[in-house]
Amino acid sequence: MLAFSSFIEMEPSRRLNVITGDNGLGKTFLLESAWRAKTGSWAEIPAYPPNIKNRSEISYRLSKNTKQNSPKNCIIKYDVQRGIWIGDKQTNSTMSGVVVYARVDGSYITYDSVIPTDVVEKQNRFLSFNDVLNGINGTIEGLIRDWVKWGMDTKKYPFEILVDVLREISPPDLGELRPGMPVRLPKEPREIPTIVHPCGEIPIIHVSAGVKRIVSLAYLIVWAWYEHKENAKLYNKNAENRMVILIDEIESHLHPKWQRTILPALLEIQQYLAEELEIQFFVSTHSPLVLASVETCFDEQTDRLFHLKQIKQNDPKHNQKIPKIELNKFFEIPKKFLK
């Protein structure tokens, strides 16, 4: 559970958590706070309290393992004089497993619990969209190199997993997203992966923005899980069976028909990564089509929809109307989103 002072309290479900509401009400803040709770650090820029005269804190309960019966209670408080968030020793507790955060600007952040905490820059990897495509020396090979390298591996691993995930999340109109043959392009020393398209085999750098975003998401999920297992071997640790995927504005760049299929498709990718893997999703959206898409797969026992709305209340000190954020929990899809 995440509790945001006296304003917002969120108790996530163990599989799917969909957050919706108007602009500026805190959907991204909820995702950023979920990242902070699960990884022990802010994704990029720490939250800053709007009123430093009032006490600001974030409290959460975190279970390192879903089978653990007694989650740790943690609180971080904002230290105004130092300008940082501080907490007790329990606050250093982090989730065991992998976290992938797809941000609305196309960048990503990934977290891997098996990497030692003293290697912070490796444990938390910030990746721009260009980094995802082209890689960063010592951090990630990138989609272009890994796609070709994985495809040439005689074991076809993890290439076959990537193929399965791409097939699962393919858009309705374009047909199955499947790899074509790599090609060379002018002024490009590398072989470039291609996607089989109704118009032919299109180099990945030339596909539409929507296809790029979903293909890069598929790659990052497969890459993060593959790296987690490889790192577990390198650091002589057991691979975990837990992954958290956070996606901000999942509908970005997607055709309305694709918005109706992408979320149910993502719920199916676990079967391709590992049979024992548990995936928890936190997804924000403005799209009624995305909300309507989960009607057929929504399970009250494992899924929740959170709708943020703004209400007014009197400030007793200044006798003024001030905005307050209220988070309503729905345990079934509201009918207005299904029309």
Coordinates of C-alpha atoms in Angstrom, one line a residue:
M1 CA 0.0 0.0 0.0
L2 CA 1.1 3.5 -0.7
A3 CA -0.1 6.4 1.5
F4 CA 0.5 9.9 0.3
S5 CA 0.2 12.1 3.4
S6 CA -3.6 12.7 4.1
F7 CA -4.4 13.2 0.4
I8 CA -3.9 10.0 -1.5
E9 CA -3.9 6.4 -0.3
M10 CA -3.5 3.5 -2.8
E11 CA -3.7 -0.2 -2.1
P12 CA -2.5 -1.9 -5.3
S13 CA -3.7 -5.3 -6.4
R14 CA -1.2 -8.0 -7.2
R15 CA -1.7 -8.2 -11.0
L16 CA -3.1 -5.2 -12.7
N17 CA -3.5 -1.6 -11.4
V18 CA -4.9 0.9 -13.9
I19 CA -4.8 4.6 -12.9
T20 CA -6.9 7.2 -14.7
G21 CA -8.1 10.8 -14.2
D22 CA -7.6 14.3 -15.6
N23 CA -4.3 15.9 -16.3
G24 CA -2.4 17.2 -13.3
L25 CA -4.0 15.1 -10.6
G26 CA -1.0 12.9 -9.9
K27 CA -1.1 9.8 -12.1
T28 CA 2.6 10.0 -12.9
F29 CA 3.3 10.9 -9.3
L30 CA 1.7 7.6 -8.3
L31 CA 3.9 5.7 -10.7
E32 CA 7.0 7.6 -9.5
S33 CA 6.1 6.8 -5.9
A34 CA 5.6 3.2 -6.7
W35 CA 9.0 3.1 -8.3
R36 CA 10.5 4.8 -5.2
A37 CA 8.8 2.2 -2.9
K38 CA 10.0 -0.8 -5.0
T39 CA 13.5 0.3 -5.7
G40 CA 14.5 2.5 -2.9
S41 CA 15.4 5.6 -5.0
W42 CA 13.6 8.1 -7.2
A43 CA 13.4 7.4 -10.9
E44 CA 15.1 10.7 -11.8
I45 CA 13.9 13.9 -10.1
P46 CA 12.7 13.4 -6.5
A47 CA 9.3 14.6 -5.5
Y48 CA 9.1 18.1 -4.0
P49 CA 6.4 19.0 -1.5
P50 CA 4.3 22.0 -2.6
N51 CA 4.2 23.4 0.9
I52 CA 7.4 22.8 2.8
K53 CA 5.9 24.3 6.0
N54 CA 3.7 21.2 6.4
R55 CA 5.0 17.7 7.2
S56 CA 5.4 15.7 4.0
E57 CA 5.8 12.0 4.0
I58 CA 5.3 8.8 2.0
S59 CA 4.5 5.6 3.7
Y60 CA 4.3 2.1 2.2
R61 CA 4.2 -1.5 2.9
L62 CA 6.6 -3.7 0.9
S63 CA 6.8 -7.4 0.6
K64 CA 10.1 -8.7 -0.9
N65 CA 8.3 -11.9 -1.8
T66 CA 4.6 -12.3 -2.6
K67 CA 4.6 -15.3 -0.2
Q68 CA 5.9 -13.3 2.6
N69 CA 3.2 -12.9 5.3
S70 CA 4.6 -9.8 7.1
P71 CA 5.5 -6.9 4.7
K72 CA 7.8 -4.2 6.0
N73 CA 6.2 -0.9 6.9
C74 CA 8.4 2.0 5.7
I75 CA 8.1 5.8 5.9
I76 CA 10.2 8.5 4.2
K77 CA 9.9 12.1 5.2
Y78 CA 11.0 15.2 3.5
D79 CA 13.8 17.1 5.3
V80 CA 13.3 20.7 4.4
Q81 CA 16.7 21.9 5.6
R82 CA 18.6 19.3 3.7
G83 CA 16.3 19.2 0.7
I84 CA 16.1 15.4 0.6
W85 CA 13.9 12.5 1.6
I86 CA 15.1 10.5 4.6
G87 CA 13.8 7.4 6.3
D88 CA 14.6 4.7 8.8
K89 CA 16.7 1.6 8.0
Q90 CA 13.6 -0.3 6.9
T91 CA 13.2 2.2 4.2
N92 CA 16.2 0.7 2.5
S93 CA 14.2 -2.5 1.9
T94 CA 13.5 -3.0 -1.8
M95 CA 11.6 -5.4 -3.9
S96 CA 13.3 -8.6 -5.0
G97 CA 13.1 -9.0 -8.7
V98 CA 12.9 -6.7 -11.7
V99 CA 11.2 -3.4 -12.3
V100 CA 10.7 -1.9 -15.8
Y101 CA 9.3 1.7 -16.0
A102 CA 8.2 2.9 -19.4
R103 CA 7.8 6.7 -19.3
V104 CA 5.6 8.9 -21.4
D105 CA 8.6 10.6 -23.2
G106 CA 9.8 7.3 -24.5
S107 CA 12.6 6.8 -22.0
Y108 CA 12.9 3.8 -19.6
I109 CA 14.3 3.0 -16.3
T110 CA 15.0 -0.6 -15.2
Y111 CA 15.9 -2.0 -11.8
D112 CA 17.5 -5.4 -10.9
S113 CA 17.6 -6.5 -7.3
V114 CA 20.4 -9.1 -7.8
I115 CA 22.9 -6.4 -8.7
P116 CA 24.8 -5.3 -5.5
T117 CA 23.4 -2.1 -4.0
D118 CA 26.8 -0.5 -4.1
V119 CA 26.6 -0.5 -7.9
V120 CA 23.7 1.9 -8.0
E121 CA 24.4 3.2 -11.5
K122 CA 24.1 -0.4 -12.7
Q123 CA 21.1 -1.4 -10.5
N124 CA 19.1 1.5 -11.7
R125 CA 19.5 2.1 -15.4
F126 CA 18.1 5.2 -17.0
L127 CA 17.7 4.8 -20.7
S128 CA 16.6 7.3 -23.3
F129 CA 14.8 6.0 -26.3
N130 CA 18.0 6.4 -28.3
D131 CA 19.8 4.3 -25.7
V132 CA 17.3 1.6 -26.0
L133 CA 17.8 1.5 -29.8
N134 CA 21.6 2.0 -29.9
G135 CA 22.8 0.9 -26.5
I136 CA 25.2 2.3 -23.9
N137 CA 28.7 0.9 -23.6
G138 CA 28.9 -1.2 -20.4
T139 CA 25.1 -1.0 -19.7
I140 CA 23.0 -2.3 -22.6
E141 CA 23.8 -3.5 -26.1
G142 CA 20.6 -2.0 -27.4
L143 CA 17.7 -3.3 -29.5
I144 CA 19.5 -3.1 -32.8
R145 CA 22.5 -5.1 -31.8
D146 CA 20.7 -7.5 -29.5
W147 CA 17.9 -8.3 -32.0
V148 CA 20.5 -9.4 -34.6
K149 CA 22.8 -11.1 -32.1
W150 CA 19.9 -13.1 -30.5
G151 CA 18.6 -14.1 -33.9
M152 CA 22.0 -15.5 -34.9
D153 CA 22.4 -17.5 -31.6
T154 CA 22.0 -21.2 -32.3
K155 CA 20.0 -21.6 -29.1
K156 CA 17.6 -18.9 -30.3
Y157 CA 17.4 -17.6 -26.7
P158 CA 16.0 -15.1 -25.8
F159 CA 15.1 -14.3 -29.5
E160 CA 12.2 -16.8 -29.5
I161 CA 10.8 -15.2 -26.4
L162 CA 11.0 -11.8 -28.1
V163 CA 9.2 -13.2 -31.1
D164 CA 6.4 -14.6 -28.9
V165 CA 6.0 -11.4 -27.0
L166 CA 5.9 -9.4 -30.3
R167 CA 3.3 -11.7 -31.7
E168 CA 1.1 -11.4 -28.6
I169 CA 1.1 -7.6 -28.5
S170 CA 0.7 -7.0 -32.3
P171 CA -1.7 -4.3 -33.5
P172 CA -5.0 -5.5 -35.1
D173 CA -4.6 -3.7 -38.4
L174 CA -1.0 -4.4 -39.2
G175 CA -1.1 -8.1 -38.4
E176 CA 1.5 -10.0 -36.6
L177 CA 4.7 -8.1 -35.6
R178 CA 7.4 -10.5 -36.6
P179 CA 11.1 -10.1 -37.4
G180 CA 12.3 -10.0 -41.0
M181 CA 15.8 -10.3 -42.2
P182 CA 18.3 -7.7 -41.0
V183 CA 19.4 -5.3 -43.7
R184 CA 22.3 -2.8 -44.3
L185 CA 21.4 0.8 -44.9
P186 CA 23.5 3.7 -46.4
K187 CA 25.9 5.3 -43.9
E188 CA 25.0 2.6 -41.3
P189 CA 27.8 0.1 -40.4
R190 CA 25.4 -2.2 -38.5
E191 CA 22.8 -4.6 -39.7
I192 CA 19.4 -3.2 -38.9
P193 CA 16.5 -5.5 -37.8
T194 CA 13.3 -5.3 -39.8
I195 CA 9.7 -5.8 -39.0
V196 CA 7.5 -7.7 -41.5
H197 CA 4.9 -5.1 -42.5
P198 CA 2.0 -5.2 -45.1
C199 CA 4.1 -2.9 -47.2
G200 CA 7.2 -5.1 -46.9
E201 CA 10.0 -5.6 -44.5
I202 CA 10.6 -2.2 -42.8
P203 CA 13.8 -1.4 -40.9
I204 CA 13.1 -0.9 -37.2
I205 CA 14.4 2.7 -37.3
H206 CA 11.8 3.6 -40.0
V207 CA 8.6 2.1 -38.4
S208 CA 5.9 4.3 -37.0
A209 CA 6.1 5.9 -33.5
G210 CA 3.5 3.6 -32.1
V211 CA 5.3 0.4 -33.4
K212 CA 8.6 1.8 -32.1
R213 CA 7.2 2.3 -28.6
I214 CA 5.6 -1.1 -28.3
V215 CA 8.6 -2.9 -29.9
S216 CA 11.0 -1.1 -27.5
L217 CA 8.7 -2.0 -24.6
A218 CA 8.7 -5.7 -25.6
Y219 CA 12.5 -5.6 -26.0
L220 CA 13.1 -4.0 -22.6
I221 CA 10.9 -6.5 -20.8
V222 CA 12.6 -9.5 -22.4
W223 CA 16.1 -7.9 -22.0
A224 CA 15.5 -7.0 -18.3
W225 CA 14.3 -10.6 -17.5
Y226 CA 17.2 -12.1 -19.5
E227 CA 19.7 -9.8 -17.8
H228 CA 18.3 -10.6 -14.4
K229 CA 18.9 -14.3 -14.9
E230 CA 22.4 -13.7 -16.2
N231 CA 23.2 -11.4 -13.3
A232 CA 21.9 -14.0 -10.8
K233 CA 24.5 -16.4 -12.2
L234 CA 27.3 -13.8 -12.1
Y235 CA 26.6 -12.8 -8.5
N236 CA 25.9 -16.3 -7.4
K237 CA 22.3 -15.5 -6.4
N238 CA 18.9 -17.1 -7.1
A239 CA 16.9 -15.6 -9.8
E240 CA 13.7 -14.1 -8.5
N241 CA 10.2 -14.8 -9.8
R242 CA 8.9 -11.2 -9.5
M243 CA 8.6 -8.4 -12.1
V244 CA 6.9 -5.1 -11.9
I245 CA 6.1 -3.1 -15.1
L246 CA 5.1 0.5 -14.9
I247 CA 3.7 2.2 -18.0
D248 CA 2.8 5.9 -18.1
E249 CA 0.1 6.8 -20.7
I250 CA 0.1 3.4 -22.4
E251 CA -2.1 4.7 -25.2
S252 CA 0.6 7.2 -26.5
H253 CA 1.1 6.9 -30.3
L254 CA -1.3 4.0 -30.6
H255 CA -4.2 3.7 -33.0
P256 CA -7.6 3.4 -31.2
K257 CA -7.9 -0.2 -32.3
W258 CA -4.5 -1.0 -30.8
Q259 CA -5.5 0.8 -27.6
R260 CA -8.3 -1.8 -27.3
T261 CA -5.9 -4.7 -27.4
I262 CA -2.5 -3.7 -26.0
L263 CA -3.3 -4.1 -22.2
P264 CA -5.0 -7.5 -22.4
A265 CA -2.0 -8.6 -24.6
L266 CA 0.5 -7.4 -22.1
L267 CA -1.2 -9.5 -19.4
E268 CA -0.4 -12.6 -21.4
I269 CA 3.3 -12.1 -21.8
Q270 CA 4.2 -13.8 -18.5
Q271 CA 3.7 -17.2 -20.0
Y272 CA 6.5 -16.6 -22.5
L273 CA 9.1 -15.3 -20.0
A274 CA 8.8 -18.0 -17.3
E275 CA 6.1 -20.2 -15.9
E276 CA 6.8 -19.3 -12.3
L277 CA 7.1 -15.5 -12.9
E278 CA 4.6 -13.1 -11.3
I279 CA 4.1 -9.8 -13.1
Q280 CA 2.5 -6.8 -11.4
F281 CA 1.4 -3.9 -13.7
F282 CA 0.9 -0.3 -12.9
V283 CA -0.6 1.5 -15.9
S284 CA -1.8 5.1 -16.3
T285 CA -4.1 6.1 -19.1
H286 CA -6.5 8.8 -20.3
S287 CA -8.1 6.5 -22.9
P288 CA -11.6 5.2 -22.5
L289 CA -10.7 2.5 -25.0
V290 CA -7.8 1.2 -22.8
L291 CA -10.2 1.1 -19.9
A292 CA -12.9 -0.7 -21.9
S293 CA -10.3 -3.2 -23.2
V294 CA -9.9 -4.8 -19.8
E295 CA -13.6 -5.6 -19.4
T296 CA -13.1 -9.2 -20.5
C297 CA -10.0 -9.9 -18.5
F298 CA -10.6 -7.9 -15.3
D299 CA -10.5 -10.0 -12.2
E300 CA -11.7 -8.5 -8.9
Q301 CA -9.3 -10.7 -7.0
T302 CA -6.2 -9.6 -8.8
D303 CA -7.0 -6.3 -10.5
R304 CA -8.0 -2.7 -9.5
L305 CA -9.0 0.5 -11.3
F306 CA -8.1 3.8 -9.6
H307 CA -9.9 7.0 -10.7
L308 CA -8.4 10.3 -9.6
K309 CA -10.7 13.3 -9.3
Q310 CA -10.3 16.8 -7.9
I311 CA -12.6 18.0 -5.1
K312 CA -12.8 21.3 -3.2
Q313 CA -12.5 21.8 0.5
N314 CA -12.3 24.9 2.8
D315 CA -8.9 25.8 4.2
P316 CA -9.7 26.6 7.8
K317 CA -6.6 28.9 8.1
H318 CA -7.3 31.1 5.1
N319 CA -11.0 30.3 4.4
Q320 CA -10.2 29.7 0.8
K321 CA -11.1 26.9 -1.6
I322 CA -8.1 24.7 -2.3
P323 CA -7.8 21.7 -4.5
K324 CA -7.5 18.2 -3.0
I325 CA -6.9 14.9 -4.7
E326 CA -9.2 12.0 -4.0
L327 CA -8.5 8.5 -5.2
N328 CA -11.6 6.4 -5.8
K329 CA -11.1 2.7 -6.0
F330 CA -13.3 0.7 -8.3
F331 CA -13.4 -3.1 -8.0
E332 CA -15.3 -3.4 -11.3
I333 CA -15.0 -1.3 -14.5
P334 CA -17.4 1.7 -14.3
K335 CA -20.1 1.4 -16.9
K336 CA -19.5 4.8 -18.4
F337 CA -16.1 3.5 -19.6
L338 CA -17.6 0.5 -21.4
K339 CA -20.0 2.3 -23.7

